[in-house]
């Protein structure tokens, strides 16, 4: 028996030995994983250079603001107060040649575009009377919709010449501003007037070709109007949204603190409730199975169908459910019978974790610091990606608005031009020639490597995010380890344990945290590549390829979960002993492997408890916010009216998402505390034996459960 135990220990690593000088996180430590630290600093410096280059070469106005035909932005500069771009002939968006359709982007069309204060809201078409001799163009056209450089009052051009040169639009329909573009409002075409006709087309042909020209880009809903309404809702209800988030914070804090006194009651209630649900499921399945005893319907009679209710009419369906639920129920009962001691250990550790959090309340608010760093990382990545996407000067080419016109093919899309200095009179042989934006310059060294820089941006972002999370976990682990290894609690707990742990982590272990974050980042990058390939090859791949891709995605998902678990425990070991990442990961893994049953029990009980806590916070606050913002309940003495909200679900969604983030922040600290104390507890069992020379550091409750005790006076506890 002793030989088997010795062999098992050698396979899973040697147990930790007693060190009389060890009393918590080691202070005398050195820098770890220096090479990875230097590499991380170099990558961060390169990431900063990429951001600077993107800022120098990029111009997000290309995305945020539409352009007119001269290349000027609408809504800013000389066109301030004119935020929308109006297309003279929206039909050209559908009738553009294939070459131009491939070259144009950004909702550009080979037609004249001008910045306007507001989009047209009615039907209008140039009257045939305008072509009669002696008619003045100013009597038919609107100056605010014509080119700014063209003056209707002083022009000597005829109506026909103005129309052919696209100096003014010859028709328009009701439009809606969508992302700053005046696009047709399809709902208005239900009441199209009979006098709205375009020369050479019927009314139906006009409607169909307008729809074809704008396609999926057109929406009957104004994005800007919806945004304004949502903003109004937030402006009128932000105080109550903040109150809901405060309630979520208080409930989360109260739940964590109550676990100190009621952890056994809550956990046993959850376990008994789970057994009760299983028992009810067994009874219900048996009842349905018994009621269908005279049914002769089988699975062969039904075959394959998407109507799930049909399968519930088959007696064998309920028999299968009955067997599955009974097996699960039996496994839970056997677990409770044979692993009851380990469940009691898990409960004691959870209770001890609540006590540790109550002694170090600052740890509950540390996730705010981590959240701020994550927001900085996400913001930097998003801004850099936007600037990279808009890098390069815009390229303009001469485009013939009427490609059937003689001598226009020679200049159509072949000659570069400057929209600010373009003069159409120099193209006398092609009167419809215009200077149109084509694309952004991609011929420079920086522009040719934009794709590579975007990949660098993604990798740098993932590495930074994983490093920030690792920094938070290692810092919390150091603080909670200081609590466990304090022999007399709370008198032996160091002053400002969280701050001390944070400074130790930054000073000595940036390289180790970067190492663990890099491993996780590489796996995440591979998962992103697999998702990209799956999306691109989905239409072409056969059944075997789909199966292989699904297996690869599943394997790397499992690998990512395992690496996160390993990293988390490695950071705990780093915080305690100050060793490098590989050594810490190995020691943590071997320690857990020597206590695998305890690990599984504690992990599942903690998951169940945290799930219940999140459900309590998010569900409770969400239901309360629903009843309040939908007007079903009214706060006493409040002037807030739920009926005044345009979209009452937006404040509800905000409160629910905010409550989840708050609960996640609180319970992530609690979960880290449980994991840290658990590893310390396992080390305590291996290091010490309760003698005067090797006293246990665990709580009296844990020693009672394990039937152990110290042979010297135990530490004073609250």
XYZ file of C-alpha atoms in Angstrom:
718
model
C 0.000 0.000 0.000
C 2.833 2.376 0.875
C 4.587 1.452 -2.361
C 1.456 2.309 -4.405
C 1.146 5.650 -2.602
C 4.814 6.434 -3.247
C 4.458 5.479 -6.905
C 1.369 7.683 -7.264
C 3.194 10.644 -5.712
C 6.168 10.190 -8.045
C 3.904 10.141 -11.104
C 2.030 13.269 -10.021
C 5.016 15.108 -8.601
C 6.476 15.223 -5.129
C 4.344 16.782 -2.358
C 5.409 20.168 -1.018
C 7.857 20.003 1.865
C 7.646 21.959 5.091
C 9.583 25.230 5.148
C 9.810 26.784 8.630
C 10.501 30.224 7.121
C 7.487 30.177 4.793
C 4.532 32.255 6.013
C 2.833 33.465 2.856
C 3.803 35.088 -0.453
C 7.593 35.217 -0.653
C 8.987 38.749 -0.575
C 12.575 37.902 -1.504
C 12.071 37.063 -5.185
C 13.571 37.945 -8.566
C 12.300 38.834 -12.029
C 10.898 35.899 -14.016
C 10.668 35.167 -17.744
C 12.751 38.209 -18.676
C 12.962 37.252 -22.364
C 9.176 37.208 -22.697
C 9.005 40.488 -20.767
C 11.372 42.126 -23.284
C 9.408 40.635 -26.184
C 6.159 41.956 -24.735
C 7.630 45.434 -24.332
C 8.879 45.359 -27.943
C 5.435 44.306 -29.190
C 3.775 47.053 -27.139
C 6.234 49.602 -28.585
C 5.445 48.319 -32.080
C 1.748 48.476 -31.287
C 2.185 52.130 -30.331
C 4.072 52.785 -33.593
C 1.236 51.173 -35.579
C -1.238 53.430 -33.796
C 0.860 56.521 -34.547
C 1.220 55.600 -38.233
C -2.502 54.893 -38.477
C -3.217 58.272 -36.897
C -0.857 60.021 -39.341
C -2.134 58.336 -42.501
C -5.743 57.604 -41.601
C -8.738 59.868 -41.759
C -11.895 58.479 -40.096
C -13.936 61.224 -41.684
C -14.052 58.992 -44.780
C -16.251 56.627 -42.778
C -18.092 59.061 -40.532
C -19.102 61.643 -43.145
C -20.390 61.326 -46.724
C -18.738 63.212 -49.618
C -20.149 65.320 -52.394
C -18.933 65.203 -56.002
C -16.067 67.595 -55.319
C -14.678 65.361 -52.559
C -15.701 67.676 -49.704
C -17.242 66.220 -46.546
C -20.860 66.921 -45.745
C -21.643 68.161 -42.244
C -18.264 69.752 -41.462
C -16.121 72.604 -42.755
C -17.691 74.666 -45.559
C -20.651 72.268 -45.565
C -21.397 72.587 -41.879
C -25.147 72.527 -41.445
C -25.536 70.293 -44.509
C -25.023 66.786 -43.089
C -26.667 64.757 -45.871
C -25.582 63.955 -49.415
C -28.220 64.014 -52.168
C -27.895 61.959 -55.379
C -29.109 63.741 -58.520
C -29.981 60.555 -60.412
C -30.367 57.595 -58.052
C -31.120 55.426 -61.093
C -27.442 55.597 -62.063
C -26.683 53.507 -58.981
C -28.414 50.640 -60.762
C -27.354 51.359 -64.345
C -23.637 51.873 -63.671
C -21.308 49.718 -65.742
C -19.861 46.589 -64.165
C -16.392 48.142 -64.074
C -17.539 51.145 -62.120
C -19.808 49.088 -59.879
C -16.762 47.098 -58.804
C -14.604 50.174 -58.289
C -16.989 52.417 -56.416
C -17.540 52.047 -52.671
C -18.927 53.983 -49.767
C -22.404 54.297 -51.381
C -20.837 56.276 -54.253
C -22.731 56.376 -57.554
C -21.690 57.765 -60.976
C -23.959 60.758 -60.573
C -23.615 64.276 -59.228
C -23.885 64.540 -55.446
C -24.390 67.665 -53.342
C -24.562 68.315 -49.604
C -28.018 69.356 -48.423
C -29.489 70.495 -45.127
C -32.387 68.045 -45.301
C -33.386 65.270 -47.669
C -36.351 65.811 -50.047
C -39.630 64.571 -48.620
C -41.917 64.636 -51.672
C -42.235 63.471 -55.285
C -41.066 65.840 -58.010
C -40.182 65.486 -61.675
C -39.265 68.107 -64.257
C -42.364 69.154 -66.167
C -42.386 68.704 -69.972
C -43.374 72.383 -70.159
C -39.870 73.318 -69.015
C -38.451 72.351 -72.433
C -40.553 74.903 -74.277
C -38.687 77.919 -75.690
C -38.464 80.954 -73.445
C -38.907 79.080 -70.173
C -36.613 80.155 -67.314
C -34.763 77.374 -65.461
C -35.223 79.174 -62.123
C -38.977 78.601 -62.444
C -38.530 74.802 -62.408
C -35.351 73.921 -60.487
C -34.498 74.528 -56.805
C -31.234 76.338 -56.134
C -30.536 74.490 -52.843
C -30.450 71.152 -54.708
C -28.204 72.347 -57.552
C -24.427 72.445 -57.601
C -23.214 75.199 -55.236
C -21.075 76.710 -58.016
C -24.063 76.969 -60.357
C -26.349 80.024 -60.119
C -29.855 79.566 -61.504
C -30.574 83.296 -61.420
C -27.760 84.291 -63.782
C -27.338 81.220 -65.981
C -27.766 81.424 -69.733
C -28.092 77.648 -70.120
C -31.347 76.096 -71.150
C -33.296 73.563 -69.102
C -32.158 70.768 -71.409
C -28.486 71.736 -71.038
C -28.771 71.927 -67.255
C -30.324 68.455 -67.198
C -27.733 66.925 -69.528
C -24.802 68.379 -67.573
C -26.359 67.322 -64.250
C -26.117 70.792 -62.774
C -29.509 70.267 -61.121
C -31.625 67.153 -60.516
C -34.485 66.538 -62.945
C -36.459 64.339 -60.510
C -36.470 63.086 -56.940
C -38.669 61.050 -54.636
C -39.222 61.046 -50.848
C -35.937 60.114 -49.185
C -34.718 59.194 -45.732
C -31.262 60.039 -44.339
C -29.450 56.734 -43.786
C -25.863 57.159 -42.540
C -25.904 60.642 -44.040
C -27.153 59.500 -47.478
C -30.531 60.515 -48.888
C -31.966 57.161 -49.948
C -35.516 56.501 -51.154
C -38.213 55.788 -48.556
C -39.936 52.713 -49.956
C -42.993 53.210 -47.806
C -43.770 56.424 -49.688
C -44.109 54.561 -53.006
C -47.447 53.173 -51.849
C -48.960 56.638 -52.453
C -47.034 57.713 -55.548
C -48.812 60.548 -57.427
C -49.944 59.944 -61.005
C -48.053 62.997 -62.314
C -44.698 61.629 -61.122
C -43.122 60.321 -64.307
C -39.591 60.185 -65.658
C -39.157 60.601 -69.424
C -39.008 57.214 -71.115
C -40.250 55.234 -68.091
C -43.527 54.209 -66.587
C -44.288 54.775 -62.935
C -43.821 51.067 -62.083
C -40.527 50.885 -63.962
C -39.310 53.942 -62.044
C -40.179 52.434 -58.688
C -38.573 49.079 -59.540
C -35.327 50.531 -60.817
C -35.008 52.837 -57.785
C -35.386 49.821 -55.525
C -32.851 47.924 -57.605
C -30.432 50.838 -57.501
C -30.378 51.153 -53.742
C -30.967 47.484 -52.898
C -30.232 46.370 -49.370
C -28.633 49.729 -48.585
C -32.033 51.357 -48.282
C -34.040 51.184 -45.096
C -37.361 52.772 -44.307
C -36.072 53.555 -40.821
C -33.836 56.517 -40.211
C -30.850 55.347 -38.206
C -30.208 58.851 -37.032
C -33.805 59.323 -35.888
C -33.699 56.059 -33.936
C -30.413 57.122 -32.385
C -31.873 60.447 -31.324
C -34.882 58.759 -29.750
C -32.677 56.318 -27.852
C -30.556 59.236 -26.664
C -33.713 61.000 -25.457
C -34.705 57.861 -23.526
C -31.309 57.711 -21.842
C -31.431 61.430 -21.070
C -34.789 61.093 -19.306
C -34.075 57.843 -17.463
C -30.349 57.828 -16.718
C -30.904 58.467 -13.008
C -33.073 55.345 -12.738
C -30.593 53.321 -14.802
C -27.841 54.312 -12.374
C -30.132 53.397 -9.467
C -30.697 49.951 -10.996
C -26.940 49.414 -11.322
C -26.418 50.532 -7.723
C -29.064 48.009 -6.623
C -27.222 45.312 -8.604
C -23.966 46.245 -6.848
C -25.579 46.138 -3.411
C -27.261 42.776 -4.087
C -23.965 41.310 -5.341
C -22.101 42.619 -2.307
C -24.813 41.374 0.066
C -24.771 37.905 -1.520
C -20.977 37.613 -1.128
C -21.079 38.749 2.492
C -24.036 36.522 3.408
C -22.079 33.487 2.242
C -19.886 33.992 5.308
C -22.796 33.085 7.566
C -25.216 31.129 5.363
C -22.957 29.318 2.885
C -23.946 25.817 4.124
C -27.657 26.651 4.054
C -27.496 28.184 0.566
C -25.404 25.367 -0.921
C -27.450 22.532 0.604
C -30.623 24.318 -0.492
C -29.264 24.442 -4.051
C -28.280 20.763 -3.960
C -31.610 19.646 -2.493
C -33.428 21.853 -4.977
C -31.499 20.202 -7.813
C -32.468 16.773 -6.491
C -36.082 17.898 -6.165
C -36.131 19.094 -9.766
C -34.718 15.738 -10.858
C -37.313 13.865 -8.822
C -40.088 15.941 -10.360
C -38.680 15.221 -13.820
C -38.697 11.475 -13.121
C -42.308 11.608 -11.903
C -43.447 13.711 -14.867
C -41.743 11.466 -17.434
C -43.271 8.371 -15.806
C -46.728 9.965 -15.881
C -46.457 10.844 -19.572
C -45.044 7.387 -20.329
C -47.935 5.723 -18.506
C -50.558 7.863 -20.260
C -49.232 6.773 -23.662
C -49.271 3.051 -22.821
C -52.049 2.454 -25.371
C -50.265 4.424 -28.098
C -48.808 2.416 -30.975
C -46.887 5.283 -32.620
C -43.170 4.610 -33.071
C -40.203 6.589 -34.350
C -40.353 4.634 -37.608
C -43.876 5.914 -38.178
C -42.825 9.561 -37.712
C -39.442 9.641 -39.409
C -37.509 12.905 -39.481
C -39.459 16.096 -38.858
C -38.777 19.598 -37.545
C -41.940 19.512 -35.417
C -40.581 18.510 -32.021
C -44.070 18.159 -30.524
C -44.670 15.115 -32.717
C -41.905 13.195 -30.933
C -43.578 13.915 -27.583
C -46.483 11.742 -28.704
C -44.181 8.716 -28.868
C -44.061 6.571 -25.719
C -40.369 5.722 -26.172
C -39.447 9.418 -26.044
C -40.602 9.701 -22.450
C -38.934 6.382 -21.620
C -35.627 7.791 -22.899
C -36.123 10.973 -20.857
C -36.966 8.870 -17.795
C -33.798 6.782 -18.112
C -31.537 9.816 -18.658
C -32.958 11.813 -15.735
C -32.852 8.759 -13.474
C -29.182 8.171 -14.286
C -28.334 11.816 -13.586
C -30.304 11.721 -10.351
C -28.539 8.528 -9.290
C -25.113 10.007 -10.053
C -25.912 13.065 -7.913
C -27.145 10.905 -5.021
C -24.068 8.668 -5.152
C -21.862 11.755 -5.264
C -23.530 13.129 -2.148
C -23.132 9.802 -0.331
C -19.521 9.013 -1.173
C -18.113 12.544 -1.531
C -19.959 14.222 1.312
C -16.695 15.006 3.144
C -15.271 16.751 0.105
C -18.508 18.696 -0.314
C -18.172 19.820 3.305
C -14.592 20.928 2.524
C -15.845 22.917 -0.448
C -18.520 24.580 1.696
C -15.947 25.453 4.347
C -13.617 26.955 1.730
C -16.453 29.010 0.259
C -17.326 30.280 3.728
C -13.665 31.064 4.384
C -13.514 32.944 1.077
C -16.354 35.206 2.185
C -14.463 35.884 5.394
C -11.321 36.760 3.410
C -13.255 39.142 1.171
C -14.825 40.830 4.207
C -11.343 41.459 5.672
C -10.103 42.916 2.360
C -13.067 44.824 0.939
C -10.809 46.681 -1.489
C -10.544 43.476 -3.547
C -14.224 43.790 -4.498
C -13.522 47.065 -6.276
C -10.267 45.997 -7.927
C -12.180 44.721 -11.020
C -13.024 48.385 -11.741
C -9.317 48.986 -12.384
C -9.158 45.890 -14.600
C -12.300 47.002 -16.434
C -10.795 50.446 -17.133
C -7.661 48.846 -18.585
C -9.804 46.572 -20.759
C -11.797 49.569 -22.010
C -8.512 51.279 -22.916
C -7.382 48.182 -24.840
C -10.671 47.840 -26.713
C -10.812 51.572 -27.510
C -7.223 51.629 -28.769
C -7.847 48.594 -30.957
C -11.072 50.015 -32.406
C -9.615 53.469 -33.117
C -6.454 51.978 -34.655
C -8.510 49.642 -36.853
C -10.659 52.571 -38.008
C -7.650 54.751 -38.843
C -5.925 51.877 -40.647
C -9.055 51.208 -42.695
C -9.131 54.840 -43.863
C -5.395 55.174 -44.555
C -4.307 56.554 -47.904
C -5.400 59.555 -49.900
C -8.640 59.260 -51.876
C -8.255 58.642 -55.616
C -10.562 60.377 -58.108
C -11.025 59.512 -61.772
C -12.950 61.001 -64.643
C -16.194 59.072 -65.067
C -18.779 59.473 -67.802
C -22.203 59.738 -66.265
C -23.647 58.824 -69.657
C -21.477 55.975 -70.939
C -23.419 55.753 -74.224
C -22.348 59.249 -75.217
C -19.835 59.454 -78.066
C -16.111 59.726 -77.175
C -16.830 58.954 -73.469
C -15.382 55.456 -73.394
C -11.852 56.818 -73.839
C -11.965 58.809 -70.584
C -14.345 56.672 -68.536
C -12.406 55.592 -65.424
C -8.943 55.963 -66.985
C -7.831 59.521 -66.151
C -7.079 60.814 -62.654
C -8.468 64.177 -61.594
C -8.726 66.679 -58.766
C -12.354 67.293 -57.772
C -11.564 70.770 -56.478
C -9.990 71.879 -59.786
C -11.987 69.756 -62.212
C -13.534 71.624 -65.141
C -15.990 69.620 -67.218
C -15.726 72.143 -70.072
C -12.284 70.718 -70.873
C -14.051 67.513 -71.906
C -16.135 68.992 -74.680
C -16.401 65.649 -76.455
C -17.941 64.096 -73.328
C -20.258 66.571 -71.630
C -21.257 64.076 -68.896
C -17.684 63.678 -67.615
C -17.370 64.148 -63.870
C -14.606 63.733 -61.303
C -15.719 60.860 -59.023
C -14.119 59.248 -55.946
C -12.976 55.679 -56.741
C -10.977 54.264 -53.816
C -8.227 54.981 -51.301
C -4.619 54.893 -52.402
C -3.025 51.480 -51.798
C 0.236 51.910 -53.708
C 2.518 53.176 -50.907
C 4.592 50.956 -48.634
C 2.306 51.662 -45.687
C -0.867 51.098 -47.704
C 0.411 47.815 -49.202
C 0.889 46.419 -45.697
C -2.448 47.526 -44.255
C -3.713 43.941 -44.019
C -0.596 42.852 -42.141
C -0.933 45.836 -39.817
C -4.568 44.940 -39.125
C -3.444 41.410 -38.170
C -0.780 42.935 -35.906
C -3.492 45.125 -34.395
C -5.652 42.087 -33.594
C -2.766 40.053 -32.139
C -1.574 42.999 -30.066
C -5.110 43.591 -28.826
C -5.612 39.969 -27.749
C -2.226 39.842 -26.037
C -2.884 43.083 -24.137
C -6.363 41.962 -23.055
C -5.103 38.593 -21.825
C -2.228 40.312 -20.009
C -4.597 42.706 -18.234
C -6.783 39.791 -17.101
C -3.677 37.909 -15.929
C -2.492 40.976 -14.009
C -5.811 41.171 -12.165
C -5.836 37.454 -11.338
C -2.240 37.396 -10.075
C -2.780 40.513 -7.967
C -5.890 39.108 -6.302
C -4.202 35.746 -5.760
C -1.332 37.420 -3.913
C -3.724 39.314 -1.655
C -5.828 36.249 -0.771
C -2.744 34.100 -0.244
C -1.555 36.686 2.294
C -4.826 36.102 4.145
C -4.571 32.304 4.201
C -0.941 32.149 5.342
C -1.534 34.645 8.154
C -1.389 32.393 11.222
C -3.505 34.685 13.422
C -6.288 36.296 11.419
C -6.799 39.173 11.015
C -3.895 40.514 13.101
C -1.206 38.836 10.934
C -2.690 39.980 7.610
C -0.197 42.429 6.021
C -1.077 46.102 5.713
C -2.532 46.911 2.285
C -2.167 43.330 0.951
C -3.766 44.188 -2.390
C -1.397 47.089 -3.068
C 1.621 45.015 -2.025
C 0.569 42.170 -4.316
C 0.031 44.559 -7.227
C 3.488 46.119 -6.839
C 5.161 42.686 -6.530
C 3.413 41.518 -9.693
C 4.413 44.563 -11.736
C 7.970 44.574 -10.460
C 8.863 40.893 -10.853
C 6.362 38.999 -12.977
C 5.395 40.993 -16.068
C 7.305 38.464 -18.176
C 5.516 35.470 -16.658
C 2.102 37.045 -17.102
C 3.000 37.977 -20.693
C 4.151 34.387 -21.294
C 0.851 32.913 -20.149
C -1.098 35.568 -22.068
C 0.917 34.834 -25.238
C 0.101 31.107 -25.127
C -3.590 31.898 -24.765
C -3.388 34.522 -27.526
C -1.872 32.061 -30.018
C -4.715 29.607 -29.411
C -7.292 32.401 -29.817
C -5.671 33.523 -33.083
C -5.892 29.955 -34.404
C -9.567 29.856 -33.421
C -10.183 33.137 -35.280
C -8.439 31.729 -38.381
C -10.572 28.578 -38.211
C -13.754 30.654 -37.919
C -12.632 32.759 -40.899
C -11.865 29.685 -43.019
C -15.154 28.074 -42.013
C -17.026 31.200 -43.070
C -15.205 31.510 -46.407
C -15.274 27.830 -47.355
C -18.720 26.961 -46.036
C -20.340 26.976 -49.470
C -17.589 24.943 -51.157
C -16.673 22.345 -48.550
C -18.052 18.824 -48.580
C -19.428 16.823 -45.659
C -16.046 15.470 -44.593
C -14.498 18.950 -44.666
C -17.330 20.318 -42.518
C -16.851 17.461 -40.054
C -13.082 18.053 -39.912
C -13.532 21.799 -39.428
C -16.071 21.207 -36.654
C -13.645 18.834 -34.895
C -10.793 21.344 -35.152
C -12.948 24.156 -33.764
C -14.134 21.947 -30.908
C -10.578 20.813 -30.069
C -9.187 24.331 -29.977
C -12.157 25.526 -27.925
C -11.362 22.835 -25.358
C -7.669 23.722 -25.539
C -8.455 27.374 -24.852
C -10.560 26.433 -21.807
C -7.783 24.193 -20.480
C -5.117 26.872 -20.963
C -7.276 29.413 -19.144
C -7.667 26.973 -16.253
C -3.930 26.203 -16.202
C -2.938 29.867 -16.467
C -5.247 30.834 -13.626
C -3.652 28.327 -11.238
C -0.160 29.158 -12.506
C -0.734 32.827 -11.654
C -1.719 31.789 -8.114
C 1.563 29.903 -7.730
C 3.484 32.846 -9.191
C 1.848 35.198 -6.690
C 2.799 32.908 -3.785
C 6.266 31.589 -4.647
C 7.549 34.017 -7.302
C 8.776 31.328 -9.733
C 8.617 31.479 -13.520
C 5.521 30.581 -15.510
C 6.463 27.054 -16.594
C 7.550 25.964 -13.127
C 4.461 27.503 -11.530
C 2.138 25.914 -14.094
C 3.759 22.503 -13.563
C 3.583 22.736 -9.760
C -0.057 23.897 -9.841
C -1.072 21.166 -12.276
C 0.648 18.421 -10.283
C -0.853 19.696 -7.031
C -4.338 19.618 -8.553
C -3.704 16.218 -10.095
C -2.815 14.811 -6.667
C -6.204 16.073 -5.426
C -8.306 15.630 -8.550
C -11.510 14.549 -6.780
C -11.476 17.561 -4.475
C -10.839 19.796 -7.501
C -13.874 18.470 -9.392
C -16.205 18.744 -6.387
C -15.096 22.261 -5.490
C -15.258 23.430 -9.112
C -18.819 22.196 -9.620
C -20.112 23.507 -6.303
C -18.514 26.898 -6.927
C -19.950 27.032 -10.461
C -23.412 26.203 -9.104
C -23.133 28.838 -6.407
C -21.876 31.585 -8.731
C -24.529 30.721 -11.308
C -27.187 31.066 -8.638
C -25.697 34.391 -7.517
C -25.596 35.808 -11.059
C -29.134 34.559 -11.692
C -30.287 36.251 -8.504
C -28.643 39.580 -9.354
C -29.320 39.789 -13.092
C -32.758 38.169 -12.974
C -33.978 40.120 -9.955
C -32.753 43.512 -11.135
C -33.897 42.756 -14.703
C -37.450 41.903 -13.606
C -37.567 44.991 -11.379
C -36.379 47.246 -14.214
C -38.919 45.684 -16.606
C -41.831 46.439 -14.295
C -40.554 49.963 -13.676
C -39.620 51.080 -17.212
C -42.722 49.460 -18.724
C -44.894 51.493 -16.351
C -46.317 48.561 -14.382
C -44.994 50.004 -11.125
C -44.400 53.619 -10.186
C -41.790 54.920 -7.771
C -43.472 56.889 -4.964
C -42.958 60.640 -5.239
C -41.336 60.335 -8.691
C -42.237 62.446 -11.723
C -40.823 59.866 -14.130
C -43.366 58.641 -16.682
C -42.610 55.344 -18.423
C -45.092 56.240 -21.195
C -42.759 59.075 -22.248
C -40.082 56.591 -23.338
C -39.808 55.841 -27.057
C -38.187 52.431 -26.538
C -38.611 51.309 -22.932
C -36.585 48.151 -23.636
C -33.357 50.129 -24.120
C -33.047 51.165 -20.436
C -33.988 47.599 -19.471
C -31.253 46.118 -21.670
C -28.773 48.647 -20.281
C -29.628 47.735 -16.691
C -29.484 43.973 -17.396
C -26.132 44.164 -19.199
C -24.728 46.497 -16.537
C -25.987 44.215 -13.771
C -24.317 41.230 -15.402
C -20.999 43.086 -15.680
C -21.241 44.164 -12.030
C -22.124 40.658 -10.864
C -19.349 39.228 -13.027
C -16.874 41.643 -11.431
C -17.897 40.752 -7.867
C -18.107 37.018 -8.438
C -14.848 36.888 -10.415
C -13.124 38.204 -7.273
C -14.951 35.644 -5.177
C -14.081 32.823 -7.575
C -10.418 33.863 -7.561
C -10.492 33.866 -3.761
C -11.916 30.339 -3.652
C -9.306 29.015 -6.100
C -6.448 30.698 -4.238
C -7.523 29.451 -0.829
C -8.063 25.989 -2.278
C -4.494 25.758 -3.591
C -3.193 27.135 -0.294
C -5.297 24.558 1.559
C -3.831 21.703 -0.495
C -0.321 23.026 0.089
C -1.095 23.352 3.791
C -2.072 19.674 3.984
C 1.173 18.637 2.288
C 3.491 21.015 4.129
C 2.170 20.616 7.674
C 0.926 17.902 10.004
C -0.494 19.846 12.964
C 2.540 19.380 15.201
C 4.070 22.245 17.148
C 6.780 22.553 14.482
C 4.350 22.211 11.545
C 0.986 23.722 12.550
C -1.894 23.958 10.094
C -2.895 27.387 8.771
C -6.420 26.332 7.803
C -9.497 27.346 9.763
C -10.875 25.386 12.692
C -13.895 24.388 10.642
C -11.725 22.787 7.956
C -9.640 20.957 10.556
C -12.826 19.664 12.170
C -14.110 18.332 8.849
C -10.788 16.569 8.184
C -10.578 15.337 11.772
C -7.306 17.182 12.292
C -6.066 19.611 14.900
C -3.015 21.571 15.913
C -1.062 20.356 18.913
C -0.288 23.897 20.001
C -2.714 26.720 20.843
C -4.479 27.627 17.660
C -4.649 31.095 16.215
C -7.407 33.394 17.454
C -10.296 33.730 15.069
C -13.401 35.839 14.903
